[in-house]
Short mmCIF file of C-alpha atoms and ligand atoms in Angstrom, two decimals:
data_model
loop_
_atom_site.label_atom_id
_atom_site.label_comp_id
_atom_site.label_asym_id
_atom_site.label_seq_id
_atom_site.Cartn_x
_atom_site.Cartn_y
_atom_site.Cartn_z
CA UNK A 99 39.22 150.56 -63.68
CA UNK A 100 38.57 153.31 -65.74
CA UNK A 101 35.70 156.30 -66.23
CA UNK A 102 34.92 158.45 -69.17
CA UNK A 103 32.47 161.12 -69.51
CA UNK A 104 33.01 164.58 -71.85
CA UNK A 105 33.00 168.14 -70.39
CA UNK A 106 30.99 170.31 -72.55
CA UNK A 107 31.34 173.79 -73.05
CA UNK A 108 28.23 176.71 -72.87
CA UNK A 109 27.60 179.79 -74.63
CA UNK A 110 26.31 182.98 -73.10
CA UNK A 111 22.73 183.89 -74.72
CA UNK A 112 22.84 187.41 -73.78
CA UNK A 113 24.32 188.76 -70.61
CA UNK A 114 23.32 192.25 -68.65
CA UNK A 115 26.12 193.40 -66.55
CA UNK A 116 24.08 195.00 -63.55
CA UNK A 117 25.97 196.22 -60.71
CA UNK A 118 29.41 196.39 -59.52
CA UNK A 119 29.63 194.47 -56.27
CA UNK A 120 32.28 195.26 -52.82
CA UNK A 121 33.55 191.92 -53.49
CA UNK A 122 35.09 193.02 -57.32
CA UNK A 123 32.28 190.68 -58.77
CA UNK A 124 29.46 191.66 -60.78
CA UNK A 125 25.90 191.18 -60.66
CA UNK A 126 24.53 189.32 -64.03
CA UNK A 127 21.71 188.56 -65.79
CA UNK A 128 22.25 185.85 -68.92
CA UNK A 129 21.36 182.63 -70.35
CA UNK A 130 23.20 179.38 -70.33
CA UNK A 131 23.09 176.75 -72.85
CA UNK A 132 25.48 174.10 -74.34
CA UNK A 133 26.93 173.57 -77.23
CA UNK A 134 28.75 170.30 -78.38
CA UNK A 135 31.95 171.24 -77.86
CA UNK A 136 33.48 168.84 -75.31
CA UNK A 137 36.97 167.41 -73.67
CA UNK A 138 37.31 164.29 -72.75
CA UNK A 139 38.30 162.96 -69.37
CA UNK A 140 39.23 159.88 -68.41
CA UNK A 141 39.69 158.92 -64.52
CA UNK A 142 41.56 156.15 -62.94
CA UNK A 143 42.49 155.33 -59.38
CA UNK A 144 46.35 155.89 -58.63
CA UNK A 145 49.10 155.72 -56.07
CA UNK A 146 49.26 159.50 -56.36
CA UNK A 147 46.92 162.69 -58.12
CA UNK A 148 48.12 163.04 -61.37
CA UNK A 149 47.09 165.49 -63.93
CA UNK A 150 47.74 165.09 -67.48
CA UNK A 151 46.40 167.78 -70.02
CA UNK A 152 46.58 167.53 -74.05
CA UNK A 153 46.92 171.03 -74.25
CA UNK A 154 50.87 171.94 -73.19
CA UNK A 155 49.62 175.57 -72.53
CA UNK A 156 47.11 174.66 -70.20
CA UNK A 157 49.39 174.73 -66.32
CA UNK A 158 48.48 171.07 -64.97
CA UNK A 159 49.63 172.47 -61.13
CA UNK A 160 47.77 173.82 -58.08
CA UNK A 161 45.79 176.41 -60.03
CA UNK A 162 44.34 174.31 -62.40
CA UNK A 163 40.51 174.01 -61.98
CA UNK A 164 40.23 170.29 -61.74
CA UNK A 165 43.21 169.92 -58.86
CA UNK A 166 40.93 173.19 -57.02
CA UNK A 167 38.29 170.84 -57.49
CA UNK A 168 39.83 167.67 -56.08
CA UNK A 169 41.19 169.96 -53.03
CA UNK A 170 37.58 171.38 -52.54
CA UNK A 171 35.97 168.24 -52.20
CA UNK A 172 38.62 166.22 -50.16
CA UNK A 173 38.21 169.27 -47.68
CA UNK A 174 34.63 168.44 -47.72
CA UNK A 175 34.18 164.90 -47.40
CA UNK A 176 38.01 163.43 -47.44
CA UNK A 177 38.55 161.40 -50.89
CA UNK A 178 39.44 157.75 -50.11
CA UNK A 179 41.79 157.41 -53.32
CA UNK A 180 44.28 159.49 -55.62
CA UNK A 181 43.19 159.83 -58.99
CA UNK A 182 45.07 160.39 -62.37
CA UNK A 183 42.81 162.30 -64.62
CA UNK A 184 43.63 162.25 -67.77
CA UNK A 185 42.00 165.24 -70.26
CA UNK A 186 42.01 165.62 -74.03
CA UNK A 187 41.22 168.96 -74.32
CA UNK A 188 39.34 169.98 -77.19
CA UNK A 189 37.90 173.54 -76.07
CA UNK A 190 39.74 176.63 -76.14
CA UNK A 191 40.68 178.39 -72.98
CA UNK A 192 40.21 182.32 -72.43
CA UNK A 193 37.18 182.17 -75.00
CA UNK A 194 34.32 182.41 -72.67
CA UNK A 195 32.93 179.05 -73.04
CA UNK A 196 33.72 177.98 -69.78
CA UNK A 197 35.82 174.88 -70.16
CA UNK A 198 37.90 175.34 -66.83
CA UNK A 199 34.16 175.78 -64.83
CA UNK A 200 32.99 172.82 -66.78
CA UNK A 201 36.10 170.60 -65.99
CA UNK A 202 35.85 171.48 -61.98
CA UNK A 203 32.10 170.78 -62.64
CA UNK A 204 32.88 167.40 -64.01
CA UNK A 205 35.74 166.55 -61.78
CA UNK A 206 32.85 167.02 -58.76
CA UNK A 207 30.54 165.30 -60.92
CA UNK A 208 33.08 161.93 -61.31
CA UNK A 209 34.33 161.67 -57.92
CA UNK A 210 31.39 161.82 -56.11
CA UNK A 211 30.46 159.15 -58.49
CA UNK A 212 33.16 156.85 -58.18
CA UNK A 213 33.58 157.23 -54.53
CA UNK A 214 30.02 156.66 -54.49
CA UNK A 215 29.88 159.78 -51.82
CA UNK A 216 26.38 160.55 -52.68
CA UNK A 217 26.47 164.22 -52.44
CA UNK A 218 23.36 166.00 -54.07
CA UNK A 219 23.83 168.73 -56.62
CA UNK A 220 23.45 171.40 -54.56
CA UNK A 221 26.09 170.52 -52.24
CA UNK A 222 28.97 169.96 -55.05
CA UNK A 223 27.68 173.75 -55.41
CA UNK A 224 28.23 174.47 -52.00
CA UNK A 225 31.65 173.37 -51.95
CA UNK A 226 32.25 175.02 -54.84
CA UNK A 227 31.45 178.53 -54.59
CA UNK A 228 34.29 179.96 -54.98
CA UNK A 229 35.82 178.18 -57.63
CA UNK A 230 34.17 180.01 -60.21
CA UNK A 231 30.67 181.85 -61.41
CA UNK A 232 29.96 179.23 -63.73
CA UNK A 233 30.27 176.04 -62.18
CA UNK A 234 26.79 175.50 -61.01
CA UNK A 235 25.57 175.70 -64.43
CA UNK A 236 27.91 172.90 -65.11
CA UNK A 237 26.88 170.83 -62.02
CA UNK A 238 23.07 171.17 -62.81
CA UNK A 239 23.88 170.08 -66.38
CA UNK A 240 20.70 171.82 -67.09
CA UNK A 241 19.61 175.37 -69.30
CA UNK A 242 18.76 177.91 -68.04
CA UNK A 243 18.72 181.71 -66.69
CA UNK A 244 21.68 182.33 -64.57
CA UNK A 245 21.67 185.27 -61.74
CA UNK A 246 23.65 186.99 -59.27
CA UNK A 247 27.10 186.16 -59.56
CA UNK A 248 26.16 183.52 -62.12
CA UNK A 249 25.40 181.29 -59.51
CA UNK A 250 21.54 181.12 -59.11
CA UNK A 251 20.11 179.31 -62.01
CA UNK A 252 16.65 179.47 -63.05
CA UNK A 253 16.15 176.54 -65.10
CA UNK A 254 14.43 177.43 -68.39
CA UNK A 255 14.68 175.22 -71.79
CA UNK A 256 16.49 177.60 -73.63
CA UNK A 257 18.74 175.63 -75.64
CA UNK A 258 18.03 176.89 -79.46
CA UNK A 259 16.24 174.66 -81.79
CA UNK A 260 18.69 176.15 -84.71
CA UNK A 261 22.51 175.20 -85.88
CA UNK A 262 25.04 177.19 -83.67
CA UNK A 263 28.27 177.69 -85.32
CA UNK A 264 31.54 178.33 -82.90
CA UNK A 265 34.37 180.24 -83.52
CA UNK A 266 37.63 181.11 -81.29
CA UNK A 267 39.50 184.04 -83.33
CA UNK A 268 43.09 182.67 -81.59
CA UNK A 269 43.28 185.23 -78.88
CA UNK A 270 42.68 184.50 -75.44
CA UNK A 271 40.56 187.01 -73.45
CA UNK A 272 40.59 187.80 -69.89
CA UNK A 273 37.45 187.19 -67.68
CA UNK A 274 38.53 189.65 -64.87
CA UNK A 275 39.46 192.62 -67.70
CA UNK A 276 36.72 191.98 -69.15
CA UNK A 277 34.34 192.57 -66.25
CA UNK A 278 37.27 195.58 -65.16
CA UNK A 279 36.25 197.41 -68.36
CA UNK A 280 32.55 197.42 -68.93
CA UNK A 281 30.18 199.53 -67.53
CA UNK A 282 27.45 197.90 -65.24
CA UNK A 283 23.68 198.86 -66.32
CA UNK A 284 21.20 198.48 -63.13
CA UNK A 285 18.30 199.08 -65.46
CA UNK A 286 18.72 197.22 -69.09
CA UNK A 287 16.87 197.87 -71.87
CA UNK A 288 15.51 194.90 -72.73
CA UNK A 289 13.57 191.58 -70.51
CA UNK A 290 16.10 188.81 -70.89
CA UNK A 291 13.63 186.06 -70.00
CA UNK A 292 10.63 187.33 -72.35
CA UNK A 293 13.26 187.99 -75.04
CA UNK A 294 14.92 183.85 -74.83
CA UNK A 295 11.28 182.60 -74.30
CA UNK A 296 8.56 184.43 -76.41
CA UNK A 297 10.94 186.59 -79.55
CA UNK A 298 11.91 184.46 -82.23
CA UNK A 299 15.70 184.31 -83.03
CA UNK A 300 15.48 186.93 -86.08
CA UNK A 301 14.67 189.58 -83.61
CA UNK A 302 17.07 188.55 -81.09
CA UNK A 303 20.24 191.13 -83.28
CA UNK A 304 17.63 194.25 -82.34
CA UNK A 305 17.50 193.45 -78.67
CA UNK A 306 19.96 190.59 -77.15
CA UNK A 307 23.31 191.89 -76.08
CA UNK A 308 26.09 190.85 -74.24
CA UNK A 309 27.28 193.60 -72.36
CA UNK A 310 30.95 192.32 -72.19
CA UNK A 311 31.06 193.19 -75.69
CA UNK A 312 32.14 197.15 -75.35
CA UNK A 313 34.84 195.77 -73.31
CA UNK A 314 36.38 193.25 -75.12
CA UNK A 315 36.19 194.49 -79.12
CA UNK A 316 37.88 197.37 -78.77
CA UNK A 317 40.45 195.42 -76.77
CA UNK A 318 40.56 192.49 -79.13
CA UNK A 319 39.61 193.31 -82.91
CA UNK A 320 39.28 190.33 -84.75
CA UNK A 321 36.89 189.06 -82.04
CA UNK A 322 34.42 191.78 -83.49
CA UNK A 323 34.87 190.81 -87.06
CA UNK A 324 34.49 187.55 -86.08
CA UNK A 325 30.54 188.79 -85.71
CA UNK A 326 30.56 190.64 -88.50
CA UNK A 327 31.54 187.29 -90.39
CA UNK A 328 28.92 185.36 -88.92
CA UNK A 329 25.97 187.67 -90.20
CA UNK A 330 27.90 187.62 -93.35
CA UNK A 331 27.87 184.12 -93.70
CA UNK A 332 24.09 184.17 -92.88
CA UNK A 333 23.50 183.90 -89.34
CA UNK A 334 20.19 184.86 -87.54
CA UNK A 335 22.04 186.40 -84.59
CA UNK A 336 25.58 186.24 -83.62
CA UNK A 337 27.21 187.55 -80.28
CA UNK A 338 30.29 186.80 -78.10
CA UNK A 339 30.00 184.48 -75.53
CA UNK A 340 30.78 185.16 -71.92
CA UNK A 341 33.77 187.38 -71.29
CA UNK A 342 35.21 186.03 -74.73
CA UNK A 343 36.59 186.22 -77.21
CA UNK A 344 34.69 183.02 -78.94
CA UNK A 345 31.92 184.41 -81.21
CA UNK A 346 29.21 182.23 -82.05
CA UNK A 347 26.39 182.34 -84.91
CA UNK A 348 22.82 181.06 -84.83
CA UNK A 349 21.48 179.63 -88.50
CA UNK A 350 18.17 178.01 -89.60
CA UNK A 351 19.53 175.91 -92.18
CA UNK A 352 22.30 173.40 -92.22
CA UNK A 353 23.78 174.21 -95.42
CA UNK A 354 24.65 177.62 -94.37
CA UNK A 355 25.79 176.50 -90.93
CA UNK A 356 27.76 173.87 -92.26
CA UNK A 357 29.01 176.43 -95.23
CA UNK A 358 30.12 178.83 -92.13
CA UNK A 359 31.73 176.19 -89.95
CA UNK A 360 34.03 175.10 -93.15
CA UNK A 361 34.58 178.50 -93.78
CA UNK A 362 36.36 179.26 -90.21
CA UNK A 363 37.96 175.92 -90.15
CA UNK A 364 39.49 176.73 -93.78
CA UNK A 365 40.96 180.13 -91.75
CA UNK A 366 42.43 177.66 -89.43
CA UNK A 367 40.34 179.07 -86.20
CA UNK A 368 38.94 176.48 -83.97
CA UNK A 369 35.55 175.89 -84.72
CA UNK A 370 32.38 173.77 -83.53
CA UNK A 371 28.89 173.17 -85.29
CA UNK A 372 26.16 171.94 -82.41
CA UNK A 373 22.84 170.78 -83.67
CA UNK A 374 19.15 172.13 -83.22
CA UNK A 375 18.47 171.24 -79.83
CA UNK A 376 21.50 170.03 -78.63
CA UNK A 377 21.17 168.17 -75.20
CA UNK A 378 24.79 166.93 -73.80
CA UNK A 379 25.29 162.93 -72.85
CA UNK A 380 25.86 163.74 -68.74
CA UNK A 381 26.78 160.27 -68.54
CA UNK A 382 29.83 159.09 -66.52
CA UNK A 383 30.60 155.50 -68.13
CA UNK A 384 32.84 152.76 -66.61
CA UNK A 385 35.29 150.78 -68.59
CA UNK A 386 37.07 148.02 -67.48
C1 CDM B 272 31.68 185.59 -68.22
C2 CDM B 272 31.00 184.37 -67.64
O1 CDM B 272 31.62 183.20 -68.16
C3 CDM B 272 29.54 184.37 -68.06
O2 CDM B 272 28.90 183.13 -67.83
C4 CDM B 272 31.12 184.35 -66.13
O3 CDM B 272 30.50 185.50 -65.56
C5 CDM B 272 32.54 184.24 -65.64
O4 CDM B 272 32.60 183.05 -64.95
P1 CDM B 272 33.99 182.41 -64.43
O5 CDM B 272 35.01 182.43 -65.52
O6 CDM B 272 33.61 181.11 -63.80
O7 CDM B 272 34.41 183.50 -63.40
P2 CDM B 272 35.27 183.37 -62.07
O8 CDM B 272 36.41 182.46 -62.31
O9 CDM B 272 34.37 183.14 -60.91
O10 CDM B 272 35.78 184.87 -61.96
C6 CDM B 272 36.87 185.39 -62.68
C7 CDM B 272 36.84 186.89 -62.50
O11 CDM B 272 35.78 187.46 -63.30
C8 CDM B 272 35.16 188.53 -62.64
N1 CDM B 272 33.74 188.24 -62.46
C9 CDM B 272 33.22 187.00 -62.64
C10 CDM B 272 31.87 186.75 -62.52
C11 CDM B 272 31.03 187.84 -62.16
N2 CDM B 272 29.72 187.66 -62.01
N3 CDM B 272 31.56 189.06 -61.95
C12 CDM B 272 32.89 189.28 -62.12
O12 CDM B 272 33.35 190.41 -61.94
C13 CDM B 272 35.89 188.72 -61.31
O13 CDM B 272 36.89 189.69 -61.52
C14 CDM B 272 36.54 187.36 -61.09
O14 CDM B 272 37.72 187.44 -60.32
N1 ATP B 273 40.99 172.70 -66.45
C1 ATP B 273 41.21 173.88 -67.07
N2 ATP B 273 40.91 174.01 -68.37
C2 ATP B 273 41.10 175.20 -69.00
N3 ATP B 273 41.64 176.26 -68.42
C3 ATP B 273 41.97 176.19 -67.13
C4 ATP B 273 41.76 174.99 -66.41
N4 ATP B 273 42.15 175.20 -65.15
C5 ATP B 273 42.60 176.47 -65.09
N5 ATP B 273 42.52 177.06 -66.29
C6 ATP B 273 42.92 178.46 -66.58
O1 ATP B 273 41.75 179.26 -66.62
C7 ATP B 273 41.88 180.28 -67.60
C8 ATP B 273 40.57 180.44 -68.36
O2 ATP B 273 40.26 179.24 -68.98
P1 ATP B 273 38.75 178.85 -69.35
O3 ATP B 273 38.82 177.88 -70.46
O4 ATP B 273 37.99 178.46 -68.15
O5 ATP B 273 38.28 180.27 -69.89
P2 ATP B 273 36.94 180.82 -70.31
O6 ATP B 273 36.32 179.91 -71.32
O7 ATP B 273 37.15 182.24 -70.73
O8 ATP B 273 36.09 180.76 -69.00
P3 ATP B 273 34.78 181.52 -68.62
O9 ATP B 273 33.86 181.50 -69.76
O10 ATP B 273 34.30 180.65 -67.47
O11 ATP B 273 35.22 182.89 -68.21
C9 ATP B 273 43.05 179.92 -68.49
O12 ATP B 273 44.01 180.91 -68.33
C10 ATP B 273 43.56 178.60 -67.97
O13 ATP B 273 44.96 178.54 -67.88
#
């Protein structure tokens, strides 16, 4: 027997870097929300755990998310079965749209499932936490404000009613320099919440920024022009996402959206166009 279900990326809708932590981590402010950028697993039970990846450069071994994940969760409950996962992956790693997070996330998500283990969401959190910031977003499948590490997640429907347009310049970026090179802000200038929930998108270039910005452009060029290009092919607002170095664009109209996404995919950069409220199938399907 075999299971589908699609891992979908996020994008970072602002992020305040706040304070430095003992631990090497940072304390964030930022919001979460999907676009419909996705891989695609497929699960079936095996005489041994067997990882299979599309993408060559992707290391299928001990350090790969989903095999942390499988390791995490036998500790926790002891998996019955062996698995061979098999993953076409469609979403660029080192970008910042959390496709490793979202794979562990999903690899939780699936076995718990299959294995009908019945653990809730906040204890494939638990057993999680220290796989990485982002997971939780992944596991609650849900928008919203994330804080602290990343891990506390107010959920808020923030996913924008507008085109978002995608873009991955080619050039992986680091999560850990990128944190290692920006400077935390206890005290930001702007109210993240009021500025997702109440300003309209036009406004958002004035105020919303991602703080992991200063790190990464002067570190990796073309991921700044990439934002210049996006205002330039008519976006609202345009940022990086996470730690980068994907940049995406926010548009109001489809033509120009659509005009933008062609435009990247004619510079052969890995590109994605989500629609206006975009709300991922969390669905884990069986096929026999
Ligand atoms: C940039 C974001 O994607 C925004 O959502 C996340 O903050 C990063 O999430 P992630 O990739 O799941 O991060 P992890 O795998 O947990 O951490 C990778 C590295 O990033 C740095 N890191 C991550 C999260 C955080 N709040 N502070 C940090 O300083 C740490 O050096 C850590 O060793
Ligand atoms: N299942 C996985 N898919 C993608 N990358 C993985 C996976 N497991 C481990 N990695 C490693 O994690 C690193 C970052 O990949 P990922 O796609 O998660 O980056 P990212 O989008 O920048 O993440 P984030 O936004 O969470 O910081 C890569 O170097 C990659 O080799």
């Amino acid at each position: 027997m075999t299971w589908i279900a699609e891992s979908y990326a996020k994008i970072n809708l602002g992020l305040h870097v706040l304070e430095r932590l003992p631990t090497g981590y940072h304390q964030i402010e930022t919001g979460f929300c999907f676009i419909e950028w996705s891989d695609r697993f497929e699960v079936m039970q095996a005489p041994e755990t067997k990882l299979d990846i599309s993408d060559e450069e992707i290391p299928t071994g001990e350090g790969n998310l989903i095999n942390k994940a499988i390791r995490a969760l036998d500790r926790y409950v002891g998996l019955k079965q062996h698995y061979h996962i098999k993953v076409d992956k469609r979403i660029p790693a080192g970008a910042g749209l959390g496709g490793g997070s979202s794979n562990a996330a999903l690899t939780l998500r699936m076995l718990n499932k299959i294995e009908k283990m019945g653990l809730s969401d906040d204890e494939l959190i638990d057993l999680s936490r220290d796989l990485g910031a982002d997971i939780p977003f992944f596991i609650k499948g849900a928008t919203g404000i994330g804080r602290g590490v990343g891990h506390d997640i107010e959920p808020l429907d923030i996913q924008p009613d507008h085109w978002i347009v995608t873009c991955f310049p080619n050039e992986s970026s680091s999560t850990v320099e990128a944190y290692q090179h920006c400077m935390p802000k206890p005290e930001p200038d702007f109210d993240l919440k009021k500025t997702l929930t109440e300003t309209d998108i036009e406004e958002w270039r004035y105020t919303l920024t991602n703080d992991l910005e200063q790190a990464v452009f002067p570190r990796i060029h073309v991921a700044g022009n990439l934002k210049d290009q996006m205002y330039e092919f008519g976006a609202h607002y345009a940022s990086m996402t996470g730690s980068g170095s994907a940049v995406y664009g926010i548009f109001d109209q489809d033509f120009v959206a659509t005009n933008a996404y062609k435009g990247f995919l004619d510079l052969n950069l890995p590109s994605n166009l989500t629609r206006p409220g975009f709300k991922p199938d969390y669905g884990i399907y069986r096929k026999d």
